[in-house]
Amino acid sequence: MTVRPSAGVRRRDTELALIADAAKRIYGSDGREVLLVSGEAGLGKTTLVAEAARSAYDAGACVLFGHCEEDLATPYQLFAEALGHYVAHTEEEQLRELVEAHGSEWMRLVPALASRIPDLPPSKATDSDSERYLLFAAAVGLLGSISQQQPVVLVLDDLQWADNASLLLLRHLVAAEHPVRLLVLGTFRDSELAQSPGLRETLGLLRRHRGFTRLELEASTRTACSPSWRPRPAMH
Ligand SMILES: Nc1ncnc2c1ncn2[C@@H]1O[C@H](COP(=O)(O)OP(=O)(O)OP(=O)(O)O)[C@@H](O)[C@H]1O
Ligand SMILES: [Mg+2]
């Protein structure tokens, strides 16, 4: 049976293939990939990464999803949401193993961890600097441990509204030495970059990462049937 896409649905095969390639690169190795989809509001960025994430999930990846909202940023919001789902849906035994390996500092990201594991060890932080250091180390170690079982796809939607703490943790995660099989699949509205200094700075750093890809959706793709149209993946 041939299933044809509904009228008005723009096929994103080329973009999906590009994302699938990035996902494949993390499956077998400790590869760390960052693929950011940018474009104007309403071009289909979220739809595209959601479809790619669904395929990665079907292929066995652990998909974690965090999103940002305008004027509603709280510190570490992206990671709190992404890891919150993980904590809510993971067996207690596995959570206990993660706490044993990486301490309880990441409870700062996911307060619900305390209700899943009531006898959590106390934080080892002595001041705010050590708290952040331990939190970042725990988050990296945690994703590394999860990725030993399944490669991790971390979807971060609407990064133009991300809080600075989340962006700092993202930068740390991408730069850290710790082995992790991770694809960060982010979206942002490039028209709002001028108002997002934190994201601009983060992009400048992420671009230096070997596994960085930027996929720009263009406004012309909004209208259907441009046979000469090709997506413009910008590799950095
Ligand atoms: N490939 C597609 N073909 C047709 N319609 C699409 C396609 N992708 C998304 N849409 C539709 O376009 C609208 C906007 O999609 P989406 O929310 O994914 O855009 P976005 O780029 O993430 O927007 P925003 O910048 O506001 O977050 C939705 O109604 C969605 O159903
Ligand atoms: Mg969106």
mmCIF file of N, CA and C and ligand atoms in Angstrom, residues 8-12 40-48 158 189, ligand 1:
data_model
loop_
_atom_site.group_PDB
_atom_site.id
_atom_site.type_symbol
_atom_site.label_atom_id
_atom_site.label_comp_id
_atom_site.label_asym_id
_atom_site.label_seq_id
_atom_site.Cartn_x
_atom_site.Cartn_y
_atom_site.Cartn_z
ATOM 1 N N GLY A 8 -0.749 19.605 1.675
ATOM 2 C CA GLY A 8 -0.264 20.701 2.510
ATOM 3 C C GLY A 8 0.868 20.307 3.424
ATOM 4 N N VAL A 9 1.157 19.018 3.523
ATOM 5 C CA VAL A 9 2.266 18.605 4.383
ATOM 6 C C VAL A 9 3.560 18.641 3.589
ATOM 7 N N ARG A 10 4.472 19.443 4.074
ATOM 8 C CA ARG A 10 5.764 19.551 3.369
ATOM 9 C C ARG A 10 6.681 18.445 3.828
ATOM 10 N N ARG A 11 7.208 17.704 2.862
ATOM 11 C CA ARG A 11 8.101 16.603 3.225
ATOM 12 C C ARG A 11 9.437 17.165 3.691
ATOM 13 N N ARG A 12 9.953 16.548 4.705
ATOM 14 C CA ARG A 12 11.232 16.992 5.263
ATOM 15 C C ARG A 12 12.251 15.861 5.200
ATOM 16 N N GLU A 40 12.687 30.950 10.976
ATOM 17 C CA GLU A 40 11.672 31.879 11.494
ATOM 18 C C GLU A 40 10.587 31.146 12.272
ATOM 19 N N ALA A 41 9.767 31.929 12.960
ATOM 20 C CA ALA A 41 8.646 31.357 13.715
ATOM 21 C C ALA A 41 7.714 30.601 12.777
ATOM 22 N N GLY A 42 7.294 29.448 13.192
ATOM 23 C CA GLY A 42 6.266 28.713 12.474
ATOM 24 C C GLY A 42 6.731 27.945 11.252
ATOM 25 N N LEU A 43 8.035 27.828 11.051
ATOM 26 C CA LEU A 43 8.531 27.133 9.850
ATOM 27 C C LEU A 43 8.488 25.611 9.978
ATOM 28 N N GLY A 44 8.283 25.113 11.175
ATOM 29 C CA GLY A 44 8.222 23.656 11.341
ATOM 30 C C GLY A 44 9.417 23.069 12.076
ATOM 31 N N LYS A 45 10.115 23.880 12.856
ATOM 32 C CA LYS A 45 11.310 23.408 13.578
ATOM 33 C C LYS A 45 10.936 22.344 14.609
ATOM 34 N N THR A 46 9.930 22.663 15.433
ATOM 35 C CA THR A 46 9.542 21.722 16.494
ATOM 36 C C THR A 46 8.994 20.435 15.890
ATOM 37 N N THR A 47 8.196 20.594 14.848
ATOM 38 C CA THR A 47 7.616 19.414 14.191
ATOM 39 C C THR A 47 8.725 18.515 13.658
ATOM 40 N N LEU A 48 9.741 19.140 13.050
ATOM 41 C CA LEU A 48 10.846 18.376 12.471
ATOM 42 C C LEU A 48 11.621 17.610 13.548
ATOM 43 N N ASP A 158 13.154 25.772 21.337
ATOM 44 C CA ASP A 158 13.054 27.220 21.536
ATOM 45 C C ASP A 158 14.178 27.784 22.396
ATOM 46 N N ARG A 189 14.670 30.291 17.011
ATOM 47 C CA ARG A 189 14.270 31.263 15.979
ATOM 48 C C ARG A 189 15.450 32.182 15.726
HETATM 49 N N1 LIG B 1 6.361 19.751 7.168
HETATM 50 C C1 LIG B 1 5.247 20.444 7.420
HETATM 51 N N2 LIG B 1 4.279 20.536 6.483
HETATM 52 C C2 LIG B 1 3.165 21.231 6.743
HETATM 53 N N3 LIG B 1 2.887 21.863 7.889
HETATM 54 C C3 LIG B 1 3.809 21.792 8.857
HETATM 55 C C4 LIG B 1 5.047 21.095 8.673
HETATM 56 N N4 LIG B 1 5.782 21.213 9.795
HETATM 57 C C5 LIG B 1 5.043 21.936 10.635
HETATM 58 N N5 LIG B 1 3.876 22.284 10.093
HETATM 59 C C6 LIG B 1 2.815 23.075 10.731
HETATM 60 O O1 LIG B 1 3.294 24.408 10.849
HETATM 61 C C7 LIG B 1 2.918 24.927 12.118
HETATM 62 C C8 LIG B 1 4.161 25.390 12.845
HETATM 63 O O2 LIG B 1 4.974 24.255 13.079
HETATM 64 P P1 LIG B 1 6.016 24.230 14.259
HETATM 65 O O3 LIG B 1 5.352 24.547 15.557
HETATM 66 O O4 LIG B 1 6.760 22.964 14.162
HETATM 67 O O5 LIG B 1 6.935 25.465 13.859
HETATM 68 P P2 LIG B 1 8.134 26.116 14.651
HETATM 69 O O6 LIG B 1 9.159 26.484 13.624
HETATM 70 O O7 LIG B 1 8.567 25.219 15.741
HETATM 71 O O8 LIG B 1 7.473 27.412 15.237
HETATM 72 P P3 LIG B 1 7.946 28.314 16.472
HETATM 73 O O9 LIG B 1 9.086 29.166 15.999
HETATM 74 O O10 LIG B 1 6.731 29.133 16.803
HETATM 75 O O11 LIG B 1 8.346 27.403 17.591
HETATM 76 C C9 LIG B 1 2.157 23.838 12.844
HETATM 77 O O12 LIG B 1 0.778 24.085 12.678
HETATM 78 C C10 LIG B 1 2.570 22.586 12.149
HETATM 79 O O13 LIG B 1 1.555 21.605 12.180
#
